[in-house]
XYZ file of C-alpha atoms in Angstrom:
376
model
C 133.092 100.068 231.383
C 131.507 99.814 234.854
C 128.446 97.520 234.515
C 127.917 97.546 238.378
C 124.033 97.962 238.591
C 123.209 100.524 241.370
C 120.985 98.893 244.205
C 119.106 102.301 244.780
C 116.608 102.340 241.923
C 113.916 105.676 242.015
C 111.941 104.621 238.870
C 110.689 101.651 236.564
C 110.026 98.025 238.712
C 112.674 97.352 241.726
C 113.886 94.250 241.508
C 113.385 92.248 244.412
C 117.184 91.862 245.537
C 116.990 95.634 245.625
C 113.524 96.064 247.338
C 113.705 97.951 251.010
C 111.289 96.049 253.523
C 107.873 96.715 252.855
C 107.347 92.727 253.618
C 104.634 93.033 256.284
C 102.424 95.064 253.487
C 103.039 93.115 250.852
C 102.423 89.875 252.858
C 99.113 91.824 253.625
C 98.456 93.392 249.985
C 99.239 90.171 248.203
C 96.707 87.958 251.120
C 93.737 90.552 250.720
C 93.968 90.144 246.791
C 94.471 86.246 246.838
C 91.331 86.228 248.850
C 89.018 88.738 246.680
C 88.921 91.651 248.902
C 89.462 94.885 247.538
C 91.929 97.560 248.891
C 92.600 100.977 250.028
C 96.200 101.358 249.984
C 97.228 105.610 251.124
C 100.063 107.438 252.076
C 101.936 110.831 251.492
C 103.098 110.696 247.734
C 106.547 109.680 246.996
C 106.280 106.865 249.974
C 106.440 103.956 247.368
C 102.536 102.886 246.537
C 103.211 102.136 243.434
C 106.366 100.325 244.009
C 104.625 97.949 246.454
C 101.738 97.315 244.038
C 104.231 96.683 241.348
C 106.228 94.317 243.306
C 103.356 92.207 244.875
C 101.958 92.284 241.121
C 105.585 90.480 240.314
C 105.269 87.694 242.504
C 104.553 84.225 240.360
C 101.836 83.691 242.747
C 100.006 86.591 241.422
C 101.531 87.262 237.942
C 100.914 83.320 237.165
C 97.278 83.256 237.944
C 95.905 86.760 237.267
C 95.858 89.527 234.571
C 97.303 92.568 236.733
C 95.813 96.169 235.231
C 97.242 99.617 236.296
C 95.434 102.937 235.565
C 96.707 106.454 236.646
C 94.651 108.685 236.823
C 96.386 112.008 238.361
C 95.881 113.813 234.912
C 92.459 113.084 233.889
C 89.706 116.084 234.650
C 86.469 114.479 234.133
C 83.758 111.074 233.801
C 85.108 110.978 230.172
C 88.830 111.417 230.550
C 88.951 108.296 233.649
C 86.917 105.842 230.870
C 89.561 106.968 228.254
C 92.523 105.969 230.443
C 90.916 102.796 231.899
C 89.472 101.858 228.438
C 93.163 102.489 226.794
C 95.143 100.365 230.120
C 92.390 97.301 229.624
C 92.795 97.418 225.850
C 97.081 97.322 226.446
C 97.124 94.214 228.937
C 94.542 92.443 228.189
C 92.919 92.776 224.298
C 97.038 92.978 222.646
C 97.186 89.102 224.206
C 95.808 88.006 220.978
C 93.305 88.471 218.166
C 90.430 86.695 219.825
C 90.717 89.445 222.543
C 91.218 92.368 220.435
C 87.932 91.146 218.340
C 86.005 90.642 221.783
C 86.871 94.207 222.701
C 85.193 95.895 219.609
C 82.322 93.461 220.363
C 81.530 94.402 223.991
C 82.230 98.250 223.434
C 79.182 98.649 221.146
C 79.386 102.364 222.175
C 82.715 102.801 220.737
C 82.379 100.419 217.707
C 82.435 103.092 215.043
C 85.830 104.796 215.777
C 88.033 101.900 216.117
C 90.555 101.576 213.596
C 91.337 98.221 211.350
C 95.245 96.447 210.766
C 94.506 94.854 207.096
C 97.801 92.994 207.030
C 96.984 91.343 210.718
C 93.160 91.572 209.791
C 92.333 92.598 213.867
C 91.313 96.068 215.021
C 93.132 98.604 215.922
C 92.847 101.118 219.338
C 92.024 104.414 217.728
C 89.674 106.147 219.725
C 89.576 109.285 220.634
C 88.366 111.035 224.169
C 85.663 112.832 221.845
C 84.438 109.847 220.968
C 83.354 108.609 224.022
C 79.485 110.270 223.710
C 77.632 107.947 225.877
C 80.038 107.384 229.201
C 78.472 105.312 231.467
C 77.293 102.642 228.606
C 81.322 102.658 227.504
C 82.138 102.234 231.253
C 79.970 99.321 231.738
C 80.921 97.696 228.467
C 84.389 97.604 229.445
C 83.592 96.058 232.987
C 81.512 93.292 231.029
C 84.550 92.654 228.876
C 86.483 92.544 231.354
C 84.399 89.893 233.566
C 83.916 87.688 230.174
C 88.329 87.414 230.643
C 89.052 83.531 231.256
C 91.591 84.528 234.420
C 90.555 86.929 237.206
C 91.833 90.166 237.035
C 93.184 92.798 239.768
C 93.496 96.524 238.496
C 94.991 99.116 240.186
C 93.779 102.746 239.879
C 96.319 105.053 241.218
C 95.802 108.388 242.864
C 91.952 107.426 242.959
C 90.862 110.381 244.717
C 91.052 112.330 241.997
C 87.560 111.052 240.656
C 86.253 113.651 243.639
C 87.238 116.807 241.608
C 85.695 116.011 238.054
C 82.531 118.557 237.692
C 80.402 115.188 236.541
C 77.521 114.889 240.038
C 77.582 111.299 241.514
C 80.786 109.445 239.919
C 81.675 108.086 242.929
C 78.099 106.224 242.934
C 78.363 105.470 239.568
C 81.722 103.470 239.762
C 80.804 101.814 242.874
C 77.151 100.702 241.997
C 79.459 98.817 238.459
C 82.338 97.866 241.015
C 79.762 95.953 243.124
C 78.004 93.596 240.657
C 81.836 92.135 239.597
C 82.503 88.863 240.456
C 85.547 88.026 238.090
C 87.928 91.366 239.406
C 89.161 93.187 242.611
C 90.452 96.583 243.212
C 93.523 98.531 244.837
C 91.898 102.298 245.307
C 96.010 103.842 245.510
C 95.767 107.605 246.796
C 98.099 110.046 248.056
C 95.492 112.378 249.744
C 95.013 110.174 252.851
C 92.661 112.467 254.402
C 90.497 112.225 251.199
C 90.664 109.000 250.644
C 89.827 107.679 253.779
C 86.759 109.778 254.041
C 85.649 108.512 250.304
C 85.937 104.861 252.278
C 84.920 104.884 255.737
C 82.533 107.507 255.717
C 79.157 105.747 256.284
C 77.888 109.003 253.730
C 79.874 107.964 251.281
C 79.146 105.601 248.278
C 82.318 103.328 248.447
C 82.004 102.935 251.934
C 83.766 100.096 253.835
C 84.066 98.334 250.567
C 87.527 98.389 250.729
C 90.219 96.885 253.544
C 92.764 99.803 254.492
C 96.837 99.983 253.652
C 98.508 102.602 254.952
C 102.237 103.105 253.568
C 104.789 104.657 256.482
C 108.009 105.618 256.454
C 110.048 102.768 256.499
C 111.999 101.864 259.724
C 114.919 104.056 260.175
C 116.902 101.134 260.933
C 116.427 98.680 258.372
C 116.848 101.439 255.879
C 120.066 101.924 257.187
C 120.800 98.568 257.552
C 119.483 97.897 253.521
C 122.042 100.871 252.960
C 125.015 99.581 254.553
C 124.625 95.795 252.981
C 124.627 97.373 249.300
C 127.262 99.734 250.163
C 129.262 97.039 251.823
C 128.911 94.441 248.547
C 130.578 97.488 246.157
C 133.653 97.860 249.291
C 132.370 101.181 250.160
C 130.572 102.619 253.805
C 127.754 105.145 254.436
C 128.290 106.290 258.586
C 124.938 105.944 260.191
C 125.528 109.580 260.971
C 125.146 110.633 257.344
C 122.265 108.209 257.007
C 120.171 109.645 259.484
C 120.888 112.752 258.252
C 119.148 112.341 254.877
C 116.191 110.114 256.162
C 115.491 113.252 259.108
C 115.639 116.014 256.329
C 113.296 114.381 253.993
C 111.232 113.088 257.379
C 111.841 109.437 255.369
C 110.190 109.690 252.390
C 110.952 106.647 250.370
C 111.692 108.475 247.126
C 113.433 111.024 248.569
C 116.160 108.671 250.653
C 116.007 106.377 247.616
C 117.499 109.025 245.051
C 120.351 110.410 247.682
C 121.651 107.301 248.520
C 121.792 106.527 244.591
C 124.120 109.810 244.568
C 125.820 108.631 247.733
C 126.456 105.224 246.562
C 127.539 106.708 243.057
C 129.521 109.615 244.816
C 131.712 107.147 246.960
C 135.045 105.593 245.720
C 135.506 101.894 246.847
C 137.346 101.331 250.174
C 135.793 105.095 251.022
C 133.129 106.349 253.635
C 130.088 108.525 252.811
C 129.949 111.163 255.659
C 127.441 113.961 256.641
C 129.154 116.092 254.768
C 129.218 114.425 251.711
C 125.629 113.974 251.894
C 124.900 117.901 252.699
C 126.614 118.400 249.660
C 124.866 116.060 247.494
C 121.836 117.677 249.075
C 122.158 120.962 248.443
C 122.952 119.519 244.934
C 119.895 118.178 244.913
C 117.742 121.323 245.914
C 119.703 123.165 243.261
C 118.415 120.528 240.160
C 115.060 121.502 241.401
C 115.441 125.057 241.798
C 112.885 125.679 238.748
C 110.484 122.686 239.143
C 110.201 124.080 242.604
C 109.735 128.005 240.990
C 107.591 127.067 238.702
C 104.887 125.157 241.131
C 104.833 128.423 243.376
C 104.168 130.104 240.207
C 100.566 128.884 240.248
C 99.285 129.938 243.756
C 98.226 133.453 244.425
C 99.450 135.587 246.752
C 97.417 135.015 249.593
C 97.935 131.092 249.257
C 101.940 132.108 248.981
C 101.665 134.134 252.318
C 99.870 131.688 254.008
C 102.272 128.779 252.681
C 104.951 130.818 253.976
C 103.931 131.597 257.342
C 103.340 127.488 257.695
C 106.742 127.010 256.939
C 107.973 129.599 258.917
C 106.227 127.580 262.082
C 107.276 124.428 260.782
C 104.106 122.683 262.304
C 101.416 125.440 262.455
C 98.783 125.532 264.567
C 95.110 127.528 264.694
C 96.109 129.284 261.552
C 92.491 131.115 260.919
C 92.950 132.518 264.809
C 93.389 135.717 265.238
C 96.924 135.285 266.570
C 98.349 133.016 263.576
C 97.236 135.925 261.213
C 98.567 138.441 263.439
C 101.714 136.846 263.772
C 102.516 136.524 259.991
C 100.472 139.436 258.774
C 98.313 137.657 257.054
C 95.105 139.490 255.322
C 92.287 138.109 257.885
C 91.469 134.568 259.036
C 88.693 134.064 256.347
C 90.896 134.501 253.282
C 93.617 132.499 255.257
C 90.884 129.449 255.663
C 90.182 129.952 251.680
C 93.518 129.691 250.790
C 94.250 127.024 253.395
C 91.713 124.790 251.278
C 93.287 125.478 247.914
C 96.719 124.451 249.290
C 95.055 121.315 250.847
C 93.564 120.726 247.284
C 97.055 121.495 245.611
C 98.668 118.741 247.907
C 101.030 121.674 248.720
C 100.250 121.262 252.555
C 98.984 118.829 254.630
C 96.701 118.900 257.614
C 96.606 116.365 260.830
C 94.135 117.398 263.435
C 94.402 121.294 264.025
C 98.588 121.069 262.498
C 99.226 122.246 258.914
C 102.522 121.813 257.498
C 103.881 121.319 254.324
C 103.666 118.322 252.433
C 107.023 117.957 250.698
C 110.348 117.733 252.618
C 112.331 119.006 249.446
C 109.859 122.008 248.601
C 110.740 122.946 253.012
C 114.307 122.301 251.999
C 113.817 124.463 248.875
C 112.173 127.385 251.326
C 115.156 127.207 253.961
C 117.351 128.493 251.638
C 115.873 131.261 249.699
């Protein structure tokens, strides 16, 4: 049996002998949270946030001195559905360390104290509440900041994809979180989001509550050249070569997405026989592989735009970078319906995360949904 582990790893924590770069952010990451700042870490999604915040939140000199929370909160809808997620990741870390914790948390959350369940052979309470039974939100949200700042160590929570908290139909959550956020003295924050765009306007927008509350992160592509270079040392210690060739190949066609050149060198790496080369063809192959296992995650996502948003999203790929697309001439060119429904649809896309915007430029925001377009 081959018990060779392979050095590419696309999910769970990366070990560190297996971690790509990234040491100049999490040099900064790790500083700003040793010295109580809170932080605003974007880029495009797939780029590795959460891998960075996991692996800084590894290192003994932050796992030994501070209770490290993550939330994700990509699914939730609404005020009530963010406190159920953050009330369910504080309860796992910190109130499961041990009964005097898990009898503080049914103390502090006075709100809640009717609907949690009770363990009579351990005699401590149980987590059972339910997102209905959150009635009065913003008295559960505070409770579980003032357990949190009663906690003996400091603690540093990460909410991921924060910008989501902009789209729940509740008026002023952004106020209320920050106006709680602001009075803590025993936690800091990482604000994680994918929509830079949104994100930094939530935070440096002097109209905005959270403003310049936070010090920015930005995640780029890593450097074509120590990717490579990270590539050919872990194909080297299994006796096996990737040309650079072939490795440039992958990181141009998904424009060096982590994820992306992290699960196609895992194929390439599995796909090559000791003493053997991975060339560009190998990797086309294992490409077009690739596009083919997402053939109906890709279907499906298309399957909840309309019409006009599909027209529009493929007359943006057709120009690769698109440019002025509610002129007259974009619309023209594609045969679009008529710049205002092309500037409505635009929006919904933006919202979907399905295209991206820089300036005046559109184009799409995933490589392997472009790749998936090429060929059909």
């Amino acid at each position: 049996m081959n018990n060779v582990i392979n050095p590419f790893v696309v999910s769970g924590k990366i070990p560190e002998a297996f971690f790509c770069d990234r040491r100049e952010e999490s040099v900064q990451l790790e500083k700003s949270l040793a010295n109580q700042l809170n932080v605003v870490l974007t880029s495009p999604r797939r780029m590795g946030k959460t891998s960075l915040v996991d692996f800084v939140f590894d290192k003994p000199s932050i796992k030994d001195e501070y209770i490290t929370i993550s939330v994700d909160i990509l699914q939730t809808t609404t005020f009530r559905e963010f406190i159920f997620a953050f009330g369910i990741a504080v309860y796992d870390t910190i109130a499961t360390r041990g009964e005097k914790w898990q009898k503080l948390f049914v103390t502090f959350l006075k709100s809640l104290s009717g609907s949690f369940g009770y363990d009579p052979v351990l005699n401590t309470p149980t987590f059972d509440i339910r997102l209905g039974d959150i009635q009065q939100p913003e008295d559960t949200l505070r409770e579980i900041f003032n357990y949190i700042e009663s906690v003996e160590r400091r603690c540093l929570i990460v909410i991921d994809e924060f910008q989501q908290i902009t789209r729940y139909p509740e008026k002023n959550v952004e106020a209320i979180l920050r106006s709680y956020i602001q009075k803590l003295s025993n936690v800091n924050f990482v604000f994680s989001g994918s929509r830079r765009r949104l994100m930094e306007e939530m935070f440096f927008s002097v109209k905005r509550p959270f403003y310049q509350s936070a010090k920015p992160l930005r995640l780029e592509p890593i450097d074509r050249d120590v990717y490579y270079d990270f590539a050919c040392h872990h194909f080297q210690c299994a006796d096996k070569r990737i040309s650079k060739e072939a490795f440039s190949y992958v990181y141009d066609t998904f424009r060096g997405v982590t994820f992306y050149v992290q699960r196609l060198m895992k194929d390439a790496y599995i796909e090559t026989l000791p003493g053997k080369i991975c060339d560009i063809d190998m990797v086309k192959q294992l490409i077009d592989d690739y596009v083919s296992e997402n053939d109906s995650y890709l279907r499906e996502q298309l399957s909840f735009i309309s019409e006009i948003q599909k027209e529009l999203l493929y007359a943006i790929h057709a120009d690769g970078y698109a440019k002025g697309i509610n002129s007259a001439a974009f619309n023209k060119k594609h045969r679009l319906r008529s710049p205002s429904s092309t500037q409505s649809a635009a929006l919904k896309l933006l919202e979907y995360d399905m295209i991206t915007r820089s300036g005046n430029v559109y184009s799409l925001s995933d490589p392997l949904l472009t790749l998936w377009l090429d060929r059909n």
